Coordinates of C-alpha atoms in Angstrom, one line a residue:
M75 CA -103.0 -54.9 -66.9
S76 CA -106.2 -56.4 -68.3
L77 CA -107.9 -59.7 -68.0
D78 CA -110.3 -61.3 -70.5
Q79 CA -113.3 -62.2 -68.3
S80 CA -114.6 -64.7 -71.0
N81 CA -111.5 -66.8 -70.4
P82 CA -110.5 -66.9 -66.7
N83 CA -107.2 -68.7 -67.6
R84 CA -106.0 -65.8 -69.9
V85 CA -103.6 -63.5 -68.2
I86 CA -101.8 -60.5 -69.8
L87 CA -98.2 -59.9 -68.6
C88 CA -96.8 -56.4 -68.6
G89 CA -93.2 -55.4 -68.7
L90 CA -90.0 -57.3 -69.7
P91 CA -89.3 -59.1 -66.3
A92 CA -92.6 -60.8 -66.3
I93 CA -92.5 -61.7 -70.0
L94 CA -88.9 -63.0 -69.8
A95 CA -89.8 -65.1 -66.7
C96 CA -92.7 -66.7 -68.5
F97 CA -90.5 -67.5 -71.5
K98 CA -87.9 -69.1 -69.2
H99 CA -90.4 -71.3 -67.2
H100 CA -93.5 -71.6 -69.3
P101 CA -92.8 -70.6 -73.0
R102 CA -95.8 -72.7 -74.1
A103 CA -98.1 -70.4 -72.2
L104 CA -97.3 -67.5 -74.5
R105 CA -100.0 -66.6 -77.1
E106 CA -99.3 -63.1 -78.4
L107 CA -96.6 -60.4 -77.9
R108 CA -96.6 -56.7 -78.5
A109 CA -93.8 -54.4 -77.8
T110 CA -92.5 -50.9 -78.8
R111 CA -89.3 -50.8 -80.9
E112 CA -87.3 -49.8 -77.8
A113 CA -88.7 -52.7 -75.6
S114 CA -88.4 -55.2 -78.5
E115 CA -84.6 -55.3 -78.2
G116 CA -84.8 -57.0 -74.9
L117 CA -87.4 -59.5 -76.2
R118 CA -85.7 -60.5 -79.4
E119 CA -85.3 -64.2 -78.4
V120 CA -88.9 -64.3 -77.2
A121 CA -90.2 -62.9 -80.5
T122 CA -88.0 -65.2 -82.6
W123 CA -89.3 -68.3 -80.7
M124 CA -92.9 -67.2 -81.0
K125 CA -92.7 -66.6 -84.7
S126 CA -91.2 -70.1 -85.1
Q127 CA -94.4 -71.4 -83.4
Q128 CA -96.6 -69.3 -85.7
L129 CA -97.6 -67.0 -82.8
P130 CA -98.0 -63.2 -83.3
A131 CA -95.1 -61.1 -82.1
E132 CA -95.4 -57.5 -83.1
V133 CA -93.3 -54.5 -82.9
C134 CA -95.8 -51.6 -82.8
G135 CA -96.6 -48.2 -81.4
S136 CA -97.1 -47.5 -77.7
R137 CA -100.8 -47.0 -78.3
D138 CA -101.3 -50.5 -79.6
V139 CA -99.4 -52.0 -76.7
E140 CA -101.5 -50.0 -74.2
E141 CA -104.6 -51.0 -75.9
L142 CA -103.9 -54.7 -75.3
A143 CA -102.3 -54.3 -71.8
G144 CA -104.8 -51.8 -70.5
A145 CA -101.9 -49.9 -68.9
A146 CA -99.2 -47.5 -69.9
V147 CA -96.4 -50.1 -70.6
T148 CA -94.0 -50.7 -73.5
A149 CA -94.4 -54.4 -73.7
C150 CA -97.1 -57.0 -72.9
A151 CA -97.9 -60.7 -73.7
V152 CA -101.0 -62.7 -73.8
T153 CA -100.7 -66.0 -72.0
A154 CA -103.0 -69.0 -71.4
R155 CA -102.8 -70.8 -68.1
P156 CA -103.8 -74.2 -67.2
V157 CA -106.5 -75.0 -64.7
I158 CA -105.1 -75.1 -61.2
G159 CA -105.2 -78.5 -59.8
L160 CA -106.3 -79.8 -56.3
A161 CA -103.7 -80.8 -53.7
K162 CA -103.4 -84.5 -53.2
I163 CA -101.9 -86.5 -50.3
S164 CA -99.4 -88.0 -52.8
D165 CA -98.1 -84.5 -53.4
F166 CA -97.1 -84.1 -49.8
V167 CA -95.3 -87.6 -49.7
E168 CA -93.2 -86.2 -52.7
W169 CA -92.6 -82.9 -51.1
R170 CA -91.5 -84.6 -47.8
D171 CA -89.0 -86.7 -49.6
E172 CA -87.7 -83.6 -51.3
G173 CA -87.6 -81.6 -48.0
A174 CA -89.6 -79.0 -49.7
T175 CA -91.2 -76.0 -47.9
V176 CA -94.8 -75.6 -48.8
V177 CA -96.7 -72.4 -48.3
V178 CA -100.5 -72.1 -47.7
A179 CA -102.2 -68.8 -48.2
D180 CA -105.5 -68.7 -46.2
N181 CA -108.0 -65.8 -46.0
F182 CA -106.1 -63.6 -48.5
T183 CA -108.2 -61.0 -50.2
D184 CA -105.6 -58.5 -51.3
P185 CA -103.7 -59.6 -54.5
S186 CA -100.9 -57.2 -53.7
D187 CA -100.3 -58.9 -50.4
L188 CA -100.2 -62.3 -52.0
A189 CA -97.9 -61.1 -54.7
A190 CA -95.4 -60.0 -52.0
V191 CA -95.7 -63.5 -50.6
V192 CA -94.9 -65.0 -54.0
R193 CA -91.9 -62.8 -54.4
A194 CA -90.6 -63.9 -51.0
M195 CA -91.1 -67.5 -51.9
A196 CA -89.2 -67.2 -55.1
A197 CA -86.4 -65.4 -53.3
F198 CA -86.0 -68.3 -50.9
G199 CA -86.6 -71.1 -53.4
S200 CA -90.0 -72.2 -52.2
K201 CA -92.0 -73.4 -55.1
R202 CA -95.4 -74.7 -53.9
L203 CA -98.2 -72.3 -53.0
L204 CA -101.5 -73.8 -51.7
L205 CA -104.6 -71.6 -52.0
S206 CA -107.4 -72.3 -49.6
G207 CA -111.0 -71.8 -50.5
T208 CA -110.9 -68.3 -49.2
S209 CA -107.9 -67.3 -51.4
D210 CA -108.1 -69.2 -54.7
T211 CA -110.2 -66.5 -56.3
L212 CA -107.0 -64.5 -56.5
A213 CA -105.3 -67.1 -58.7
F214 CA -105.8 -65.3 -62.0
D215 CA -106.2 -61.7 -60.6
P216 CA -104.3 -59.4 -62.9
I217 CA -102.8 -57.5 -60.0
L218 CA -101.3 -60.7 -58.5
W219 CA -99.6 -61.5 -61.8
D220 CA -98.5 -58.0 -62.4
E221 CA -97.0 -57.2 -58.9
S222 CA -95.3 -60.6 -58.6
R223 CA -93.0 -59.3 -61.3
G224 CA -92.3 -62.8 -62.9
A225 CA -91.8 -64.6 -59.6
L226 CA -95.1 -66.4 -60.1
E227 CA -93.6 -68.2 -63.0
S228 CA -91.4 -70.3 -60.6
V229 CA -94.1 -71.0 -58.1
R230 CA -96.7 -73.7 -58.7
M231 CA -100.2 -72.7 -57.4
I232 CA -102.4 -75.5 -56.1
R233 CA -106.0 -75.4 -54.8
A234 CA -106.7 -76.7 -51.2
P235 CA -110.4 -75.9 -50.6
A236 CA -110.9 -78.4 -47.7
L237 CA -107.9 -77.1 -45.8
P238 CA -108.8 -78.4 -42.2
G239 CA -109.3 -82.0 -43.5
L240 CA -106.1 -81.8 -45.5
L241 CA -104.0 -80.6 -42.7
K242 CA -105.3 -83.4 -40.4
L243 CA -104.2 -86.1 -42.9
I244 CA -100.6 -84.7 -43.1
E245 CA -99.9 -83.3 -39.6
S246 CA -97.9 -86.5 -38.6
T247 CA -95.4 -86.0 -41.5
T248 CA -95.4 -82.1 -41.7
V249 CA -94.4 -79.4 -39.3
I250 CA -97.2 -76.8 -39.6
I251 CA -96.0 -73.3 -38.9
G252 CA -98.5 -70.5 -38.6
L253 CA -97.8 -66.9 -39.3
A254 CA -100.7 -64.4 -38.5
R255 CA -101.5 -61.0 -37.4
G256 CA -102.0 -60.4 -33.6
M257 CA -101.5 -64.0 -32.4
G258 CA -98.6 -66.3 -31.6
R259 CA -95.0 -65.8 -30.4
R260 CA -92.4 -63.4 -31.7
L261 CA -89.8 -64.9 -34.0
H262 CA -86.8 -63.6 -32.0
E263 CA -88.2 -65.3 -28.9
A264 CA -88.9 -68.6 -30.5
T265 CA -86.7 -71.8 -30.4
A266 CA -85.4 -73.3 -33.6
V267 CA -87.8 -75.5 -35.6
R268 CA -86.1 -78.8 -36.3
A269 CA -88.0 -82.0 -37.1
P270 CA -85.9 -84.7 -38.9
G271 CA -87.9 -86.7 -41.4
R272 CA -90.7 -84.1 -41.6
H273 CA -91.0 -81.0 -43.9
N274 CA -92.2 -77.5 -43.2
L275 CA -95.6 -76.1 -44.1
I276 CA -96.1 -72.4 -43.6
L277 CA -99.6 -71.3 -43.0
L278 CA -100.0 -67.6 -43.7
S279 CA -103.1 -65.8 -42.7
P280 CA -103.4 -61.9 -42.8
D281 CA -106.3 -61.8 -40.3
G282 CA -105.3 -64.6 -37.8
V283 CA -105.5 -68.4 -38.1
S284 CA -109.0 -69.7 -38.4
P285 CA -110.3 -71.5 -35.3
S286 CA -110.7 -74.7 -37.2
L287 CA -107.1 -74.7 -38.2
Q288 CA -105.5 -73.6 -34.8
P289 CA -105.4 -77.2 -33.4
K290 CA -103.3 -78.2 -36.4
V291 CA -100.6 -75.6 -36.0
E292 CA -97.5 -76.8 -34.2
H293 CA -95.7 -73.4 -34.1
L294 CA -97.6 -70.1 -34.3
F295 CA -95.8 -66.8 -34.8
R296 CA -97.2 -63.3 -35.1
F297 CA -96.3 -60.7 -37.8
P298 CA -93.1 -58.9 -36.7
G299 CA -93.0 -55.3 -35.7
P300 CA -92.8 -53.6 -32.2
V301 CA -95.7 -51.1 -33.0
A302 CA -99.1 -52.8 -33.0
D303 CA -100.8 -50.1 -35.0
Y304 CA -98.4 -50.5 -38.0
P305 CA -97.9 -54.3 -38.4
L306 CA -96.0 -55.6 -41.4
A307 CA -97.9 -57.1 -44.3
A308 CA -98.1 -60.8 -44.9
G309 CA -95.6 -60.7 -47.7
D310 CA -93.0 -58.8 -45.7
S311 CA -93.5 -61.0 -42.7
A312 CA -93.2 -64.1 -44.9
A313 CA -89.8 -63.0 -46.1
L314 CA -88.6 -62.6 -42.5
L315 CA -89.9 -66.0 -41.5
F316 CA -88.2 -67.6 -44.5
Q317 CA -85.0 -66.0 -43.4
W318 CA -85.4 -67.2 -39.8
L319 CA -86.3 -70.7 -40.8
S320 CA -83.3 -71.0 -43.2
H321 CA -81.1 -70.4 -40.1
S322 CA -83.0 -72.0 -37.3
S323 CA -83.5 -75.3 -39.2
K324 CA -79.8 -75.8 -39.7
P325 CA -78.4 -78.1 -37.0
K326 CA -75.5 -77.1 -35.0
P327 CA -72.2 -78.7 -35.9
E328 CA -72.4 -81.1 -32.9
E329 CA -76.2 -81.7 -33.1
G330 CA -77.0 -85.3 -34.0
K331 CA -73.8 -86.7 -32.3
G332 CA -73.9 -88.8 -29.2
F333 CA -72.4 -87.7 -25.9
L334 CA -69.2 -89.7 -26.4
A335 CA -68.7 -88.3 -30.0
R336 CA -69.1 -84.8 -28.8
K337 CA -66.7 -85.4 -25.9
R338 CA -64.0 -86.8 -28.3
A339 CA -64.6 -83.9 -30.6
R340 CA -64.0 -81.5 -27.8
K341 CA -61.0 -83.3 -26.6
A342 CA -59.5 -83.4 -30.1
G343 CA -60.0 -79.7 -30.4
K344 CA -58.1 -79.0 -27.2
G345 CA -55.2 -81.1 -28.4
D346 CA -54.7 -79.0 -31.6

């Protein structure tokens, strides 16, 4: 996969899954398509739409595809991406009303690790990814886009350079859950995270939560794995945390009922 350094918002997608995901979520981002005859069958709808927009969509030899992609692939597409905006307090009000889970990537330097996080987010329906000042340089990294396998098309990236100040402003309405290597509790030992009226923010940090952020973290968990020398990566750990949260955040059938209501429910159950 290649990246035009003269245009930092230009990303080349490789492979049918990534191109089809872009066409589904952001068709206006497409600028050019090249595919071999075999691959073009799966991209017929994409090519037809692009030609209707006066955009080049070519069926060509594998050498021409590889020349544009910079890799041995059978299909690639040039896309133009918008500038990533800054996180605003009003965004968090909207997300809280939606009950949305927001993910913050802090201190990420490996685009493959961040791509795994994006895939986990897409799998569990989380659509907001905040990139701290130490992670936002990966936003247009070709490896991130390649290894996210189209999942990045359903995730909105947002810059959050002043992360400590931002978390301080939202901590009263947000449950901040940290997941880091070598610090915090184990997931299977933790109590359920339930906070009515507040939404979850997951702070992911491969190398440990920064000291400036630790006071803001309400629940801190470590990357799972019994062997300290071979811990899971951030993306794998994020998938386990999403799975755990999806179950732990669900109230029990009797939770939220008063004592008398629970007593009547138990009595009614015995009478059946």
